[in-house]
Short mmCIF file of C-alpha atoms in Angstrom, two decimals:
data_model
loop_
_atom_site.label_atom_id
_atom_site.label_comp_id
_atom_site.label_asym_id
_atom_site.label_seq_id
_atom_site.Cartn_x
_atom_site.Cartn_y
_atom_site.Cartn_z
CA MET A 128 -34.50 16.63 -20.94
CA SER A 129 -34.29 16.76 -24.61
CA GLU A 130 -31.64 19.46 -24.28
CA GLU A 131 -30.00 17.23 -22.47
CA LYS A 132 -30.00 14.37 -24.07
CA ASP A 133 -29.00 16.42 -27.31
CA LYS A 134 -26.04 17.90 -25.56
CA GLY A 135 -24.71 14.40 -24.37
CA GLU A 136 -25.39 13.11 -27.86
CA TYR A 137 -23.23 16.21 -29.10
CA LEU A 138 -20.90 15.23 -26.66
CA LYS A 139 -20.47 11.31 -27.32
CA GLU A 140 -19.88 12.27 -31.22
CA LEU A 141 -17.10 14.83 -30.19
CA VAL A 142 -15.53 11.98 -28.59
CA LEU A 143 -15.74 9.44 -31.23
CA ALA A 144 -14.41 12.11 -33.77
CA ARG A 145 -11.28 13.07 -31.21
CA LEU A 146 -10.63 8.93 -30.86
CA ASP A 147 -11.34 8.56 -34.87
CA VAL A 148 -8.37 10.72 -35.58
CA MET A 149 -5.53 9.29 -33.25
CA PRO A 150 -3.30 6.83 -35.09
CA SER A 151 -4.37 3.33 -35.60
CA ASN A 152 -0.93 2.07 -33.60
CA TYR A 153 -1.79 3.87 -30.68
CA LYS A 154 -3.43 2.16 -27.34
CA LEU A 155 -4.50 4.29 -24.23
CA SER A 156 -3.78 2.50 -21.17
CA VAL A 157 -6.19 3.75 -18.70
CA GLY A 158 -5.42 3.46 -14.82
CA ASN A 159 -6.68 0.02 -13.79
CA GLN A 160 -9.71 -0.89 -16.77
CA GLY A 161 -6.47 -2.20 -19.33
CA THR A 162 -5.12 -1.12 -22.46
CA PHE A 163 -7.52 -0.64 -25.42
CA THR A 164 -6.87 0.55 -29.21
CA LYS A 165 -9.26 3.20 -30.06
CA MET A 166 -11.74 0.82 -32.17
CA GLN A 167 -12.31 -0.66 -28.47
CA LEU A 168 -12.52 2.93 -26.95
CA MET A 169 -14.83 4.10 -29.57
CA ASP A 170 -17.14 0.93 -28.93
CA SER A 171 -17.08 1.85 -25.03
CA VAL A 172 -18.02 5.06 -25.63
CA ARG A 173 -20.99 4.54 -28.25
CA ARG A 174 -22.26 2.12 -25.34
CA GLU A 175 -21.65 4.15 -22.46
CA SER A 176 -19.56 1.22 -20.62
CA SER A 177 -17.96 2.53 -17.38
CA LEU A 178 -14.67 2.90 -19.35
CA GLY A 179 -16.81 5.00 -22.05
CA LYS A 180 -18.03 7.20 -19.61
CA GLN A 181 -14.87 7.63 -17.96
CA ILE A 182 -13.35 8.77 -21.48
CA ILE A 183 -16.66 10.90 -21.70
CA GLY A 184 -15.84 12.71 -18.57
CA MET A 185 -11.99 13.24 -19.33
CA GLN A 186 -12.95 14.99 -22.60
CA VAL A 187 -15.65 17.38 -20.61
CA ASN A 188 -12.75 18.37 -18.57
CA PHE A 189 -10.80 19.01 -21.25
CA ILE A 190 -13.04 21.04 -23.32
CA LYS A 191 -13.91 23.22 -19.89
CA ALA A 192 -9.93 23.71 -19.19
CA LEU A 193 -9.72 25.02 -23.16
CA THR A 194 -13.08 27.35 -23.31
CA SER A 195 -12.31 28.91 -20.04
CA GLY A 196 -8.43 29.46 -21.22
CA GLU A 197 -7.10 27.33 -18.14
CA LEU A 198 -5.08 24.99 -20.48
CA THR A 199 -3.68 27.84 -22.52
CA LYS A 200 -2.82 30.08 -19.22
CA VAL A 201 -0.85 26.64 -18.39
CA ILE A 202 0.77 25.83 -21.65
CA ALA A 203 1.74 29.46 -21.83
CA GLN A 204 3.70 29.11 -18.37
CA MET B 1269 13.80 5.13 8.97
CA GLU B 1270 16.37 4.63 6.61
CA ARG B 1271 17.15 6.37 3.50
CA ILE B 1272 16.11 3.73 0.94
CA LEU B 1273 13.80 3.84 -2.09
CA LEU B 1274 11.42 0.92 -2.59
CA VAL B 1275 10.06 0.17 -5.92
CA THR B 1276 7.26 -1.87 -6.84
CA ARG B 1277 7.22 -2.97 -10.71
CA PRO B 1278 4.52 -5.64 -11.54
CA GLN B 1279 4.54 -6.22 -15.00
CA TYR B 1280 1.18 -8.44 -15.79
CA ASP B 1281 -0.79 -6.24 -18.51
CA GLY B 1282 0.23 -3.62 -21.06
CA GLY B 1283 -0.22 -0.55 -18.47
CA THR B 1284 1.99 -2.55 -15.76
CA ALA B 1285 4.72 -3.37 -18.26
CA TYR B 1286 5.52 0.45 -19.10
CA LEU B 1287 5.12 1.37 -15.98
CA SER B 1288 7.92 -0.96 -14.73
CA HIS B 1289 9.92 -0.31 -17.51
CA TYR B 1290 10.28 3.60 -17.00
CA ALA B 1291 10.36 2.99 -13.13
CA LYS B 1292 13.01 1.29 -13.66
CA LEU B 1293 14.66 4.67 -15.08
CA VAL B 1294 14.35 5.68 -11.35
CA LEU B 1295 16.67 2.68 -10.06
CA GLU B 1296 19.06 3.85 -12.19
CA PHE B 1297 19.46 7.06 -11.42
CA ALA B 1298 18.98 5.99 -7.46
CA GLU B 1299 22.15 3.47 -8.50
CA ARG B 1300 23.94 6.40 -9.84
CA ARG B 1301 23.19 8.68 -6.92
CA GLY B 1302 24.42 6.06 -4.79
CA ILE B 1303 21.14 5.57 -2.90
CA GLU B 1304 20.32 2.23 -1.65
CA LYS B 1305 17.15 0.59 -3.27
CA LYS B 1306 15.23 -2.15 -2.97
CA ASP B 1307 13.17 -3.65 -6.30
CA PHE B 1308 9.96 -5.65 -6.22
CA PRO B 1309 9.81 -6.65 -9.79
CA GLY B 1310 7.00 -8.52 -11.23
CA LYS B 1311 5.61 -11.65 -9.03
CA ASP B 1312 7.71 -9.73 -6.04
CA ALA B 1313 5.78 -6.97 -5.84
CA ASN B 1314 3.55 -9.06 -3.70
CA LYS B 1315 1.96 -8.03 -0.41
CA LYS B 1316 3.56 -10.74 1.81
CA GLU B 1317 7.42 -9.97 0.43
CA VAL B 1318 6.31 -5.96 0.45
CA LEU B 1319 5.38 -5.84 4.16
CA LYS B 1320 8.11 -8.07 5.29
CA TYR B 1321 10.73 -5.63 3.64
CA VAL B 1322 9.22 -2.04 4.97
CA SER B 1323 8.57 -3.84 8.50
CA LYS B 1324 12.10 -5.08 8.70
CA LYS B 1325 14.13 -2.35 7.34
CA ASN B 1326 11.94 0.94 7.26
CA PRO B 1327 12.45 2.72 4.01
CA LYS B 1328 11.74 6.39 3.63
CA LEU B 1329 10.37 6.84 0.09
CA ILE B 1330 8.04 4.35 -1.25
CA PHE B 1331 7.52 4.25 -5.23
CA VAL B 1332 4.22 2.04 -5.98
CA ASN B 1333 3.69 1.03 -9.82
CA GLY B 1334 0.67 -0.59 -10.62
CA HIS B 1335 -3.19 -0.21 -10.18
CA GLY B 1336 -5.05 1.16 -7.37
CA ASP B 1337 -8.33 2.51 -6.12
CA GLU B 1338 -9.53 4.91 -3.84
CA GLY B 1339 -8.73 3.14 -0.87
CA ALA B 1340 -5.62 1.54 -1.75
CA LEU B 1341 -2.14 0.66 -3.73
CA GLU B 1342 -2.16 -2.78 -5.58
CA GLY B 1343 0.94 -4.74 -6.46
CA ASP B 1344 1.14 -8.06 -8.42
CA LYS B 1345 -2.19 -9.02 -10.13
CA ASP B 1346 -3.98 -6.36 -8.31
CA GLU B 1347 -3.65 -7.80 -4.75
CA ILE B 1348 -3.83 -5.32 -2.53
CA LEU B 1349 -0.54 -4.27 -0.65
CA PHE B 1350 -1.68 -1.17 1.36
CA SER B 1351 -5.03 -0.12 2.18
CA VAL B 1352 -6.96 2.28 4.38
CA GLU B 1353 -7.99 -0.93 6.16
CA ASP B 1354 -4.72 -2.10 6.14
CA GLY B 1355 -1.07 -1.50 6.13
CA LEU B 1356 -1.51 2.48 6.91
CA LYS B 1357 0.86 2.58 9.87
CA LEU B 1358 3.85 0.81 8.35
CA LEU B 1359 3.90 4.05 6.08
CA ARG B 1360 3.47 6.53 8.43
CA ASP B 1361 6.43 9.72 8.15
CA LYS B 1362 7.34 7.89 4.97
CA ALA B 1363 6.88 9.48 1.37
CA VAL B 1364 4.88 7.58 -1.30
CA TYR B 1365 4.60 8.43 -4.73
CA ALA B 1366 1.66 6.07 -6.20
CA ARG B 1367 1.68 5.94 -9.89
CA ALA B 1368 -1.95 4.38 -9.95
CA CYS B 1369 -5.18 5.15 -9.94
CA HIS B 1370 -7.53 7.08 -7.69
CA ALA B 1371 -5.56 6.72 -4.61
CA GLY B 1372 -5.25 10.40 -4.00
CA ILE B 1373 -9.07 10.31 -3.13
CA LEU B 1374 -9.24 8.51 -0.16
CA PHE B 1375 -6.06 6.24 0.26
CA GLY B 1376 -3.55 9.34 0.26
CA PRO B 1377 -5.50 11.91 2.96
CA GLU B 1378 -5.44 9.03 4.93
CA MET B 1379 -2.07 8.01 4.81
CA VAL B 1380 -0.45 11.16 6.23
CA LYS B 1381 -3.02 11.67 8.77
CA ASN B 1382 -1.15 12.54 12.22
CA ASN B 1383 2.29 12.11 10.83
CA ASN B 1384 5.03 13.46 8.95
CA GLY B 1385 4.82 11.82 5.94
CA CYS B 1386 3.64 12.81 2.62
CA PHE B 1387 1.34 11.33 -0.36
CA ILE B 1388 2.11 12.11 -4.12
CA GLY B 1389 -0.74 10.37 -6.28
CA TYR B 1390 -3.94 10.75 -8.47
CA ILE B 1391 -7.45 11.57 -8.12
CA SER B 1392 -8.31 10.35 -11.43
CA PRO B 1393 -7.25 7.13 -13.36
CA PHE B 1394 -3.13 7.69 -14.23
CA SER B 1395 -3.53 7.50 -17.74
CA PHE B 1396 -1.21 7.32 -21.17
CA TRP B 1397 -1.17 6.58 -24.70
CA ILE B 1398 1.10 3.92 -26.55
CA ASP B 1399 2.09 3.74 -29.52
CA GLU B 1400 2.07 0.08 -30.24
CA ALA B 1401 4.65 -0.13 -32.67
CA ARG B 1402 7.52 0.17 -29.90
CA SER B 1403 5.76 -1.74 -27.18
CA SER B 1404 8.10 -4.50 -27.32
CA THR B 1405 10.66 -1.32 -26.57
CA PRO B 1406 8.70 1.14 -24.19
CA LEU B 1407 11.43 3.22 -23.53
CA LYS B 1408 12.13 4.24 -27.04
CA ASP B 1409 8.04 5.06 -27.13
CA LYS B 1410 8.55 8.35 -27.48
CA THR B 1411 4.67 8.79 -27.22
CA ALA B 1412 4.37 7.31 -23.62
CA ALA B 1413 7.92 8.94 -22.49
CA LEU B 1414 5.53 12.61 -23.17
CA PHE B 1415 3.29 10.84 -20.18
CA LEU B 1416 5.84 8.40 -17.78
CA ARG B 1417 8.78 11.00 -17.81
CA PRO B 1418 7.20 14.02 -16.40
CA SER B 1419 6.19 11.29 -13.62
CA ASN B 1420 9.53 9.93 -13.14
CA GLU B 1421 10.83 13.35 -12.06
CA ILE B 1422 8.51 12.97 -8.69
CA VAL B 1423 10.92 10.17 -7.41
CA ASN B 1424 14.21 11.51 -9.24
CA SER B 1425 13.56 15.11 -7.19
CA LEU B 1426 13.32 13.59 -3.77
CA ILE B 1427 16.03 11.54 -4.14
CA ALA B 1428 17.83 14.59 -5.45
CA GLY B 1429 16.83 15.94 -2.45
CA ARG B 1430 13.74 18.09 -3.17
CA THR B 1431 11.12 18.90 -0.77
CA ALA B 1432 8.19 17.03 -1.61
CA LYS B 1433 6.55 20.26 -2.62
CA GLU B 1434 8.94 20.96 -5.30
CA ALA B 1435 9.22 17.20 -6.19
CA TYR B 1436 5.59 17.65 -7.20
CA GLU B 1437 5.88 21.02 -8.53
CA PHE B 1438 8.60 19.83 -10.99
CA SER B 1439 6.66 17.01 -12.32
CA LYS B 1440 3.99 19.44 -13.11
CA LYS B 1441 6.78 21.75 -14.87
CA LYS B 1442 7.86 18.42 -16.90
CA MET B 1443 4.49 17.52 -17.62
CA ILE B 1444 4.04 21.36 -18.99
CA GLU B 1445 6.68 20.91 -21.19
CA SER B 1446 5.31 17.59 -22.38
CA MET B 1447 2.22 19.37 -23.15
CA GLN B 1448 4.34 22.62 -25.02
CA LYS B 1449 5.72 19.70 -27.22
CA ILE B 1450 2.28 18.23 -28.08
CA PHE B 1451 0.87 21.65 -28.72
CA LYS B 1452 3.55 22.12 -31.33
CA MET B 1453 2.53 18.32 -32.78
CA ASN B 1454 -0.40 19.94 -33.37
CA GLN B 1455 0.14 23.22 -34.65
CA GLN B 1456 2.24 21.20 -37.24
CA ASN B 1457 -0.77 19.19 -37.93
CA GLU B 1458 0.20 15.85 -36.36
CA PRO B 1459 -3.10 13.64 -36.36
CA GLY B 1460 -3.98 12.52 -32.66
CA ALA B 1461 -2.15 15.53 -30.89
CA MET B 1462 -5.11 16.83 -29.08
CA GLY B 1463 -5.99 12.98 -27.97
CA LEU B 1464 -2.58 13.22 -26.41
CA LEU B 1465 -3.11 16.74 -24.34
CA GLU B 1466 -6.10 15.47 -23.42
CA ILE B 1467 -4.82 12.54 -21.43
CA LEU B 1468 -1.68 14.33 -20.05
CA TRP B 1469 -4.46 17.43 -18.95
CA THR B 1470 -6.24 14.61 -17.00
CA ASN B 1471 -2.69 13.46 -15.39
CA TYR B 1472 -1.81 17.06 -14.58
CA GLN B 1473 -5.03 18.20 -13.31
CA GLY B 1474 -5.41 14.95 -10.93
CA GLN B 1475 -1.97 14.78 -9.49
CA VAL B 1476 -2.17 15.31 -5.52
CA LEU B 1477 0.10 16.42 -2.80
CA TYR B 1478 -1.15 15.44 1.07
CA GLY B 1479 0.77 15.69 4.06
CA ASN B 1480 4.14 17.04 4.85
CA GLU B 1481 5.13 19.03 2.00
CA GLU B 1482 8.15 20.03 3.34
CA PHE B 1483 9.38 16.50 3.58
CA VAL B 1484 12.78 15.22 2.35
CA PHE B 1485 14.46 12.09 1.51
#
């Protein structure tokens, strides 16, 4: 349980770090959730709101694609 | 069925404003190709007007921009235009591209059951980054263009005579080109490049095609 909690926290920190480097003039339009500044996105991730969970989910998929090599394979086409 | 392109372009929030501007490029392409089209901009993208037109004119290709959920496509101010409970019959044998969220989960598969239509859409939230410095001129926003121009290619390709499968593949090919551009940006240490790539990857993975893959407009 504690390992899972650590993993979850680590993932959250990773998402926050990824969002933190986005230029401050960028906003993300997320489907029917709305359009958000990076600060709003980071706040959602910290609070694990439904938007925050969605952002974390996207990050998980992206990490899987990176680590499995799937993304590299696609980009190399 | 008539060789008509119908486009809904609600424009009531930041996201739909961008979708609306980029969808206009598709209308302009259709114009150049001499395709009959019907535009439902802003408040016109309401259920009453859209369904009345679809019933009367029977357009073969429908491009829905806006929000959605697993079982529905929405128009102006989140009004449901078509859902799994209502309106699916009107979409029999047509091609629908839904630039909306999640409609690929339930709406898409239901729409194409027992007919020759096809559906292209998403099983994830269709998302894109915007450069706020360009938000008053969305078509000059190079960041948003990385996401929205490839998705325009679905309808452009159908207009140009490609099959549904070819249109779907061509748009994915354009997304890959965007990913390659972003990858180069990352190699040049441009801040935020990986963030752009992550969202584009979500759209790429989430794009689905159901039904008649050989559908031709």
